[in-house]
PDB file of C-alpha atoms in Angstrom:
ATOM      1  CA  UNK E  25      33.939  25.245  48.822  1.00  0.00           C
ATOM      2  CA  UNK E  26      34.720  28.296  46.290  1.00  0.00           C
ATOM      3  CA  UNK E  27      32.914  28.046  43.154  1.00  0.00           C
ATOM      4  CA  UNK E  28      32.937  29.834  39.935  1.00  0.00           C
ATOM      5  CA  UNK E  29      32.214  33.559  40.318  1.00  0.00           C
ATOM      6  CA  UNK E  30      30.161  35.559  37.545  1.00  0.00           C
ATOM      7  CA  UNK E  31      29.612  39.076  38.043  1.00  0.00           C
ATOM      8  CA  UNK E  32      26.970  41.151  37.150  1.00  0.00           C
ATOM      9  CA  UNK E  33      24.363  38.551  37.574  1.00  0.00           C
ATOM     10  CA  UNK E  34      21.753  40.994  36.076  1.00  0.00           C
ATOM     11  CA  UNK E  35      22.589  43.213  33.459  1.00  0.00           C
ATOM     12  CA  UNK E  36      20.434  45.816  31.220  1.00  0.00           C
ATOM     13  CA  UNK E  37      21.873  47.158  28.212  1.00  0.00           C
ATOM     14  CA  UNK E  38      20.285  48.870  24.989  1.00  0.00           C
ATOM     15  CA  UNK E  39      20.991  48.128  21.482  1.00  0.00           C
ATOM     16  CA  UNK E  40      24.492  49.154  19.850  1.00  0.00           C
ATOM     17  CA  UNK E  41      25.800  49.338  23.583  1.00  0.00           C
ATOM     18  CA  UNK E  42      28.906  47.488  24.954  1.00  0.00           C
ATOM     19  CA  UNK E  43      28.741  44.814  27.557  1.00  0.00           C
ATOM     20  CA  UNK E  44      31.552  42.748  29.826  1.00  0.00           C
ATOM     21  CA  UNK E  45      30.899  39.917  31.614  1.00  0.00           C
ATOM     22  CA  UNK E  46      33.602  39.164  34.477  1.00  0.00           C
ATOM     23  CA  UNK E  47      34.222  35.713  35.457  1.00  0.00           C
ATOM     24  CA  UNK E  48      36.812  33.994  38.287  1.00  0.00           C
ATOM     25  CA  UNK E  49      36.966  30.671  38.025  1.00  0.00           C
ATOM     26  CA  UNK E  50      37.613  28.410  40.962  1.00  0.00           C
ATOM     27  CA  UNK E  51      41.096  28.939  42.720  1.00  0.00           C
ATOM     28  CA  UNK E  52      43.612  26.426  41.065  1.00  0.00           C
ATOM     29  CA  UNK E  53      41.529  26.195  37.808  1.00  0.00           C
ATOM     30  CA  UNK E  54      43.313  27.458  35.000  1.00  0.00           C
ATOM     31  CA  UNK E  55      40.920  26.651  31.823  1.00  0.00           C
ATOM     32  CA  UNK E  56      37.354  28.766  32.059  1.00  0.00           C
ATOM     33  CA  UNK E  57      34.772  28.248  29.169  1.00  0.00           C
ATOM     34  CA  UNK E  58      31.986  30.844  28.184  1.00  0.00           C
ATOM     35  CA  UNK E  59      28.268  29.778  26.936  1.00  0.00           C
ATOM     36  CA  UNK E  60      25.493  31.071  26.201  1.00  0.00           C
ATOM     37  CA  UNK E  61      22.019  30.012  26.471  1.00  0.00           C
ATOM     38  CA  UNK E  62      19.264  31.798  25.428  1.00  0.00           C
ATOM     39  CA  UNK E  63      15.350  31.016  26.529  1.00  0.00           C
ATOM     40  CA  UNK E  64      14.893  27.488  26.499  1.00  0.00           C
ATOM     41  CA  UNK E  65      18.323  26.097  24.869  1.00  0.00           C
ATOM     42  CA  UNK E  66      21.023  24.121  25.964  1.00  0.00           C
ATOM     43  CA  UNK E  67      24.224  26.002  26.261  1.00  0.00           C
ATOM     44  CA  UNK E  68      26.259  26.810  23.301  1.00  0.00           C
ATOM     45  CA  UNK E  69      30.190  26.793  23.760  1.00  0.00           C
ATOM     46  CA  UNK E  70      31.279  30.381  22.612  1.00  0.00           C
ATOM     47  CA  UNK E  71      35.088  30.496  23.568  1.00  0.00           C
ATOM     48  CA  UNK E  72      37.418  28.523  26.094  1.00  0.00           C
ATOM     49  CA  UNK E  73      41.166  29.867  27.205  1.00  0.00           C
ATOM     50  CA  UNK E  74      43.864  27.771  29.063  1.00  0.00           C
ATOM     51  CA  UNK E  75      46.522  29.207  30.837  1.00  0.00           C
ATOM     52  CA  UNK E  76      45.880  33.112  28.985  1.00  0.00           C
ATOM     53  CA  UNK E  77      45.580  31.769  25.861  1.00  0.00           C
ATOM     54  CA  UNK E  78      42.625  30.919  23.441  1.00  0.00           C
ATOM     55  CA  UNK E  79      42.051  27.136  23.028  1.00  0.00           C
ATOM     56  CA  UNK E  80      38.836  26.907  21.931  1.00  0.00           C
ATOM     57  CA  UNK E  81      36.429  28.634  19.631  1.00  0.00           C
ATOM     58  CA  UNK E  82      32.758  28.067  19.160  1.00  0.00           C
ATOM     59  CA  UNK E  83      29.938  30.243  17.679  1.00  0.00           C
ATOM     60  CA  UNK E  84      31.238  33.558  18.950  1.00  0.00           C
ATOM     61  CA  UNK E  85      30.121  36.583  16.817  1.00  0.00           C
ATOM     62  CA  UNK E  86      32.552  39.093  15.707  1.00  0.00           C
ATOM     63  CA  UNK E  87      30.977  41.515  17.929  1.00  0.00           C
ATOM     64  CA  UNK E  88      32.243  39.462  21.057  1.00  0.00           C
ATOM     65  CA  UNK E  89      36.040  39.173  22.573  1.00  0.00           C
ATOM     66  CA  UNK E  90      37.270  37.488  25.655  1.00  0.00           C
ATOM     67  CA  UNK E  91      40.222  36.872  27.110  1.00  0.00           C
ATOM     68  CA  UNK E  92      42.066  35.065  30.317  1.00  0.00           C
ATOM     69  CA  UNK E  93      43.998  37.630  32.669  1.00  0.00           C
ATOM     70  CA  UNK E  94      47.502  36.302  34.756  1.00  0.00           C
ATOM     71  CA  UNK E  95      45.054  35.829  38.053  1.00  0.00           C
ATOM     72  CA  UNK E  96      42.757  33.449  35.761  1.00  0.00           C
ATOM     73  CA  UNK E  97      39.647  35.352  35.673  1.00  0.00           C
ATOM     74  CA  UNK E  98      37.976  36.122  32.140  1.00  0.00           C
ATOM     75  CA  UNK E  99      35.968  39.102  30.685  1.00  0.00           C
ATOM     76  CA  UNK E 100      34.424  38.452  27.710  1.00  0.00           C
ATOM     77  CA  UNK E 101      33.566  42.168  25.637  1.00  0.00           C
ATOM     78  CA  UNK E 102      30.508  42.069  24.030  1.00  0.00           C
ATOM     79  CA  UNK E 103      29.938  45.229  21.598  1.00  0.00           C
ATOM     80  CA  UNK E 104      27.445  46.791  18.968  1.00  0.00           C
ATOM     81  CA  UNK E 105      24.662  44.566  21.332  1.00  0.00           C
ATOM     82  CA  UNK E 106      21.333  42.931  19.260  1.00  0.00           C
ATOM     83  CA  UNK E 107      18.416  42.170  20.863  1.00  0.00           C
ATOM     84  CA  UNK E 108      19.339  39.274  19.938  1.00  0.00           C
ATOM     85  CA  UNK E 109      22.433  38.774  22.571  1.00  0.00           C
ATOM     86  CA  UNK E 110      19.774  38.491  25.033  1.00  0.00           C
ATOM     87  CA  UNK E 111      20.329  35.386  27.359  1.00  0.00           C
ATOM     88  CA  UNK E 112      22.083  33.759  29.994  1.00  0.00           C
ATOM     89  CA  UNK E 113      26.033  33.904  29.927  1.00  0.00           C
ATOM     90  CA  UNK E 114      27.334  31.023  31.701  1.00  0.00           C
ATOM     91  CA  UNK E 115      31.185  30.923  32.830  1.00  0.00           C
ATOM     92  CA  UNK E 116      32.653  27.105  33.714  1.00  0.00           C
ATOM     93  CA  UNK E 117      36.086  26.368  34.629  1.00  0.00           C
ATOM     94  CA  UNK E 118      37.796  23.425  35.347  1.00  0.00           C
ATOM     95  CA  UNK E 119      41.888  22.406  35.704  1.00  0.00           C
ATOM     96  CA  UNK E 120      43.567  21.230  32.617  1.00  0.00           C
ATOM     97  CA  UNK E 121      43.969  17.365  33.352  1.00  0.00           C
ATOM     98  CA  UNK E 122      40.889  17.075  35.360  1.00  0.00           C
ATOM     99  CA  UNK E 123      37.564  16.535  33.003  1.00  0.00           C
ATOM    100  CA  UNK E 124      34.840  17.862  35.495  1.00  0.00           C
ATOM    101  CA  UNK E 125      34.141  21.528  34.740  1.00  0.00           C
ATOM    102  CA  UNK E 126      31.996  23.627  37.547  1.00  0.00           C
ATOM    103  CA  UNK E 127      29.320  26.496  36.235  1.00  0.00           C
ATOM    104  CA  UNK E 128      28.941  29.957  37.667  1.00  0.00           C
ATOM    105  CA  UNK E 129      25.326  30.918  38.186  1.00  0.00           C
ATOM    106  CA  UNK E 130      25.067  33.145  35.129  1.00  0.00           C
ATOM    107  CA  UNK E 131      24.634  36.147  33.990  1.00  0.00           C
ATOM    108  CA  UNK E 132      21.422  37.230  32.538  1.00  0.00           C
ATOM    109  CA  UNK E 133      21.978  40.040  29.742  1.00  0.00           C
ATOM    110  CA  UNK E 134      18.819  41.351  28.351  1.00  0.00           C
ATOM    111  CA  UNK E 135      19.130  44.300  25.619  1.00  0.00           C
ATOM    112  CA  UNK E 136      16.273  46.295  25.139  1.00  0.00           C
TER     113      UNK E 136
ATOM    114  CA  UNK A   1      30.420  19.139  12.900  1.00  0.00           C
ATOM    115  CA  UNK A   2      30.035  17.303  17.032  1.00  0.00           C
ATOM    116  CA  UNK A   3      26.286  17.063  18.162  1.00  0.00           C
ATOM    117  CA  UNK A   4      24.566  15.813  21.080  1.00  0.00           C
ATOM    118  CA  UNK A   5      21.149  14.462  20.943  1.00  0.00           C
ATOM    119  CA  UNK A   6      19.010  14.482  23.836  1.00  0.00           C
ATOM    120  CA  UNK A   7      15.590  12.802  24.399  1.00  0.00           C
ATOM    121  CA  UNK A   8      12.901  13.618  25.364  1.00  0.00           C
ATOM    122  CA  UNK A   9      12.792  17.187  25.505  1.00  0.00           C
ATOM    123  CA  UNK A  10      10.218  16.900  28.801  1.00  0.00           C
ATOM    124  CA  UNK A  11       9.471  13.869  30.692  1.00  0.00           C
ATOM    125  CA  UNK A  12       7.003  13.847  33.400  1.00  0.00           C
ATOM    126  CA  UNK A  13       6.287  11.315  35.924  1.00  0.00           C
ATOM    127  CA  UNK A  14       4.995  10.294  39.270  1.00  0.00           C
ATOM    128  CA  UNK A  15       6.675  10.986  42.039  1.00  0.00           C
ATOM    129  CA  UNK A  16       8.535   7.260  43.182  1.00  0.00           C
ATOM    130  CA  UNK A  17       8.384   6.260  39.037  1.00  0.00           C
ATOM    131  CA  UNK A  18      12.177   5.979  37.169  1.00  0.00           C
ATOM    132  CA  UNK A  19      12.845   8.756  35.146  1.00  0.00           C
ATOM    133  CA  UNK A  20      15.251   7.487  32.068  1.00  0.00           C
ATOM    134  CA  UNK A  21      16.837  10.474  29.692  1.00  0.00           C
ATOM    135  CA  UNK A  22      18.688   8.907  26.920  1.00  0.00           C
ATOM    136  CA  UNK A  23      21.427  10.931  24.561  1.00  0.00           C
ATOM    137  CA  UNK A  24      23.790   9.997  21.356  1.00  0.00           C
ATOM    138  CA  UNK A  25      26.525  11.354  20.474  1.00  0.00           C
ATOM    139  CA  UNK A  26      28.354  12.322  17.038  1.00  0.00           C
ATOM    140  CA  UNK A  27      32.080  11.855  17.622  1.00  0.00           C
ATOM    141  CA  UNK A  28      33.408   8.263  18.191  1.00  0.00           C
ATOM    142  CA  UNK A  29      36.653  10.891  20.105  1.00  0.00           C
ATOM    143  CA  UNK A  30      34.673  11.898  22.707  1.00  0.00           C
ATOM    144  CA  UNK A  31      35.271  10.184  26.375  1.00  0.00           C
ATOM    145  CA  UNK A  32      33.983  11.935  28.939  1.00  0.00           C
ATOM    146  CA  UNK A  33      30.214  12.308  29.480  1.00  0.00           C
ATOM    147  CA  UNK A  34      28.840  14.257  32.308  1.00  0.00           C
ATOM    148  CA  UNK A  35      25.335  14.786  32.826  1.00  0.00           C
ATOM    149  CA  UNK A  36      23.670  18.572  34.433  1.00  0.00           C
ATOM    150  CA  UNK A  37      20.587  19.328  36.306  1.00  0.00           C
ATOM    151  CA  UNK A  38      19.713  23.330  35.657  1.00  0.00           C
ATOM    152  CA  UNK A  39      17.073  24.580  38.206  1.00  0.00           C
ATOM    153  CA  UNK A  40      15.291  28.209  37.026  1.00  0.00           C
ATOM    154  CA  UNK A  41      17.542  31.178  37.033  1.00  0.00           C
ATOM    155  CA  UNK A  42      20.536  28.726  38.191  1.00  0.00           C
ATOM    156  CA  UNK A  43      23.570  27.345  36.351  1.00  0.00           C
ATOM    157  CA  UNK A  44      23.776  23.892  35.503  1.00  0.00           C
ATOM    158  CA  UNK A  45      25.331  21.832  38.444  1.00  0.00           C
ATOM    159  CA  UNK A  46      27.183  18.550  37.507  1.00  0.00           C
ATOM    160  CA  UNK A  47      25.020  15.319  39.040  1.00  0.00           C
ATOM    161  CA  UNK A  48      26.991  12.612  37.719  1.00  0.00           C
ATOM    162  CA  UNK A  49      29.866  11.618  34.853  1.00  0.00           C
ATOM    163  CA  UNK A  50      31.051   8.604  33.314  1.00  0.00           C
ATOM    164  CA  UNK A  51      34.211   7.810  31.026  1.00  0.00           C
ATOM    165  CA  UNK A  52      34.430   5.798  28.019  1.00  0.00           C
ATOM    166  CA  UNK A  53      36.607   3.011  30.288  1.00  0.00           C
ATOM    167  CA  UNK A  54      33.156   2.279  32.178  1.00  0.00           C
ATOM    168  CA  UNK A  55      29.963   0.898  31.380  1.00  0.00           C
ATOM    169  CA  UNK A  56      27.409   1.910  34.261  1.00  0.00           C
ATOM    170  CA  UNK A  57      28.645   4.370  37.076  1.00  0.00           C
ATOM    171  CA  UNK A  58      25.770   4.699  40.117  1.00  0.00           C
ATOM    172  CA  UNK A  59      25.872   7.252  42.680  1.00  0.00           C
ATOM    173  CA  UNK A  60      22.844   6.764  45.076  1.00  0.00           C
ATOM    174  CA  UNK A  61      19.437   7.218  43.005  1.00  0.00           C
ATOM    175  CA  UNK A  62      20.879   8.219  39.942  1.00  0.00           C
ATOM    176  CA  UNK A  63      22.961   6.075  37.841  1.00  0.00           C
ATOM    177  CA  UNK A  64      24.486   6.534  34.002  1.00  0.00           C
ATOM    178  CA  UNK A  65      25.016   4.242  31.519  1.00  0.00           C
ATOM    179  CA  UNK A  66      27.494   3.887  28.771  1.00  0.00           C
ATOM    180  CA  UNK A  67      27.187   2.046  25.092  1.00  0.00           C
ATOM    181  CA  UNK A  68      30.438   3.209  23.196  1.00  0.00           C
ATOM    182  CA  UNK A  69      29.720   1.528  20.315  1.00  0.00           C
ATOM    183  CA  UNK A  70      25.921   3.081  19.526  1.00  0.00           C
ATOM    184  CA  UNK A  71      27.799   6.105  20.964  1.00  0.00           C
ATOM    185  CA  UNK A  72      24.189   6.262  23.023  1.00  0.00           C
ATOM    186  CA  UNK A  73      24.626   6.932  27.314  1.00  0.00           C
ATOM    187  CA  UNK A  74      21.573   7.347  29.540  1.00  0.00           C
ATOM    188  CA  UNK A  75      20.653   9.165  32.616  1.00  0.00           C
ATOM    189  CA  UNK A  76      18.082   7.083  35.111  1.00  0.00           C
ATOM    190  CA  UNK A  77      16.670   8.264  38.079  1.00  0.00           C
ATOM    191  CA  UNK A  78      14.948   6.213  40.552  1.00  0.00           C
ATOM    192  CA  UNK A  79      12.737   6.933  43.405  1.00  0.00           C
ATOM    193  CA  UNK A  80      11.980  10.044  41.719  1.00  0.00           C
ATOM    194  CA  UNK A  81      11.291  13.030  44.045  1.00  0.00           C
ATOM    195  CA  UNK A  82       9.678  16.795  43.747  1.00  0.00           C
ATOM    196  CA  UNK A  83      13.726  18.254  43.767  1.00  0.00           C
ATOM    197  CA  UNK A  84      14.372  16.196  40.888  1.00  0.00           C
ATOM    198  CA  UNK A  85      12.390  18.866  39.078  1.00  0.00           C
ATOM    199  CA  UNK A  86      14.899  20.700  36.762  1.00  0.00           C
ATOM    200  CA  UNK A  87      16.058  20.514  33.298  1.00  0.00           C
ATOM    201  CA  UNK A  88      18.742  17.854  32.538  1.00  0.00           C
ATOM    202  CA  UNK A  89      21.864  18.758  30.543  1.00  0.00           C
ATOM    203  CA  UNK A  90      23.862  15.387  28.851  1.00  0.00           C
ATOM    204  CA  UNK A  91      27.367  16.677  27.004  1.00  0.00           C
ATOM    205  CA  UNK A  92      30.099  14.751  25.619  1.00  0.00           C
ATOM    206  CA  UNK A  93      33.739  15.917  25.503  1.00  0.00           C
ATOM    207  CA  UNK A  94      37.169  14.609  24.850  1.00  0.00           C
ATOM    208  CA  UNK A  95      40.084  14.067  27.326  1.00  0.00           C
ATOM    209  CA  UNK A  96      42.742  15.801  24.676  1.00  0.00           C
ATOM    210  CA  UNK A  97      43.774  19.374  24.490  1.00  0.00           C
ATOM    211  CA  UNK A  98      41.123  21.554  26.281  1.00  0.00           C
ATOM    212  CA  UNK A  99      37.890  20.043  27.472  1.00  0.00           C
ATOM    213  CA  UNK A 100      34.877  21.687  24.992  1.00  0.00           C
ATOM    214  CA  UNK A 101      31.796  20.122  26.256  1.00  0.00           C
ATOM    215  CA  UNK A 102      29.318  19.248  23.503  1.00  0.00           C
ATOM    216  CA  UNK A 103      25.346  19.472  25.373  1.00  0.00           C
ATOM    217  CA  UNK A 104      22.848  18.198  24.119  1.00  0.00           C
ATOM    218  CA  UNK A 105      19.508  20.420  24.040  1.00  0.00           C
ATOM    219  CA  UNK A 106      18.104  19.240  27.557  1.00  0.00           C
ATOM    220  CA  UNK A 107      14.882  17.607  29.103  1.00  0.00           C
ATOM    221  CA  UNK A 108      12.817  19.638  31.436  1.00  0.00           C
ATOM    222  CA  UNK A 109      11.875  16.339  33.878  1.00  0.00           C
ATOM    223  CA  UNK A 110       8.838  17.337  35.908  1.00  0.00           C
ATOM    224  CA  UNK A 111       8.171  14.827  38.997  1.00  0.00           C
ATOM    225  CA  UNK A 112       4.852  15.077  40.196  1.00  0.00           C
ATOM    226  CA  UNK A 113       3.709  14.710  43.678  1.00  0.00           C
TER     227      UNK A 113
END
């Protein structure tokens, strides 16, 4: 079965630098959710879109954008990178009336 | 604000022993409550969920349970094994509007052989 796509799983990026994270959520799912997790935390919700359109907001710096394109996928722009935006970016989606939301493997952003 | 507390943060038993993570959660709204294993390097994977219409859900070795009113729900594993090795996500979330899922900070379970 297709799950949740995240690309680049890896990515190195030095401090002040810009950043996007590309996620494609399972076919038919039209909410995806962004998190991050850094070493040794649980996830923290950053930002959630249904259907193109922002629907949820968590701790998401200034420094950070997303948005949900007409096929569903979502980029989220990460700019003016801190060390401290190292960690794993997780991408979920799920299909608005269904509860059950499905992970992508990650991407690990480490800015040096 | 919504928090999810998780206990223990690492749990380590004999392989065949129950493993039992418990969490609580902050708002008396939420309804869904799905529970994640995360193995190294890997995103978290859902195991098993329960809704607030339920009490106990079981799906093989692994069963949740549900106390709405101490907003508490637990995670038990029995017949533990080495692959149940992983870090266990709980998160609460609400069946209205868009589903944010709430996680609580995890317990690394380590079952050994």
């Amino acid at each position: 079965a297709a799950g949740v796509i995240q690309s680049p799983r890896h990515l190195i990026k030095e401090k002040r630098e810009t950043a996007t994270l590309k996620c494609y959520p399972i076919p038919r799912h039209d909410t995806v959710y962004w998190y991050q997790q850094g070493p040794g935390q649980d996830p923290q919700f950053l930002i959630s879109f249904y259907e193109k359109m922002q629907s949820d907001k968590g701790s998401i710096p200034d420094r950070f954008s997303a948005q949900q394109f007409s096929d569903y996928h979502s980029e989220l722009n990460m700019s003016s990178l801190e060390l401290g935006d190292s960690a794993l970016y997780f991408c979920a989606s799920s299909s608005q009336g269904d509860t059950e939301a499905f992970f992508g493997q990650g991407t690990r952003l480490t800015v040096v | 604000g919504e928090n999810v507390e998780q206990h223990p943060s690492t749990l380590s038993v004999q392989e065949g022993d129950s493993a039992v993570i418990k969490c609580t959660y902050s708002d008396s709204a939420s309804n869904y409550f799905p529970w994640y294993k995360q193995e190294l390097g890997k995103g978290p994977q859902l195991i098993i969920d329960i809704r607030s219409n339920v009490g106990e859900k079981k799906d093989q070795r692994i069963a949740v349970t549900l106390n709405k009113t101490a907003k508490h729900f637990s995670l038990h594993i029995t017949e533990t094994q080495p692959e149940d090795s992983a870090v266990y996500f709980c998160a609460a979330s609400k069946t209205s509007g868009t589903y944010k899922y709430i996680f609580g900070t995890g317990t690394r379970l380590k079952v050994l052989a």
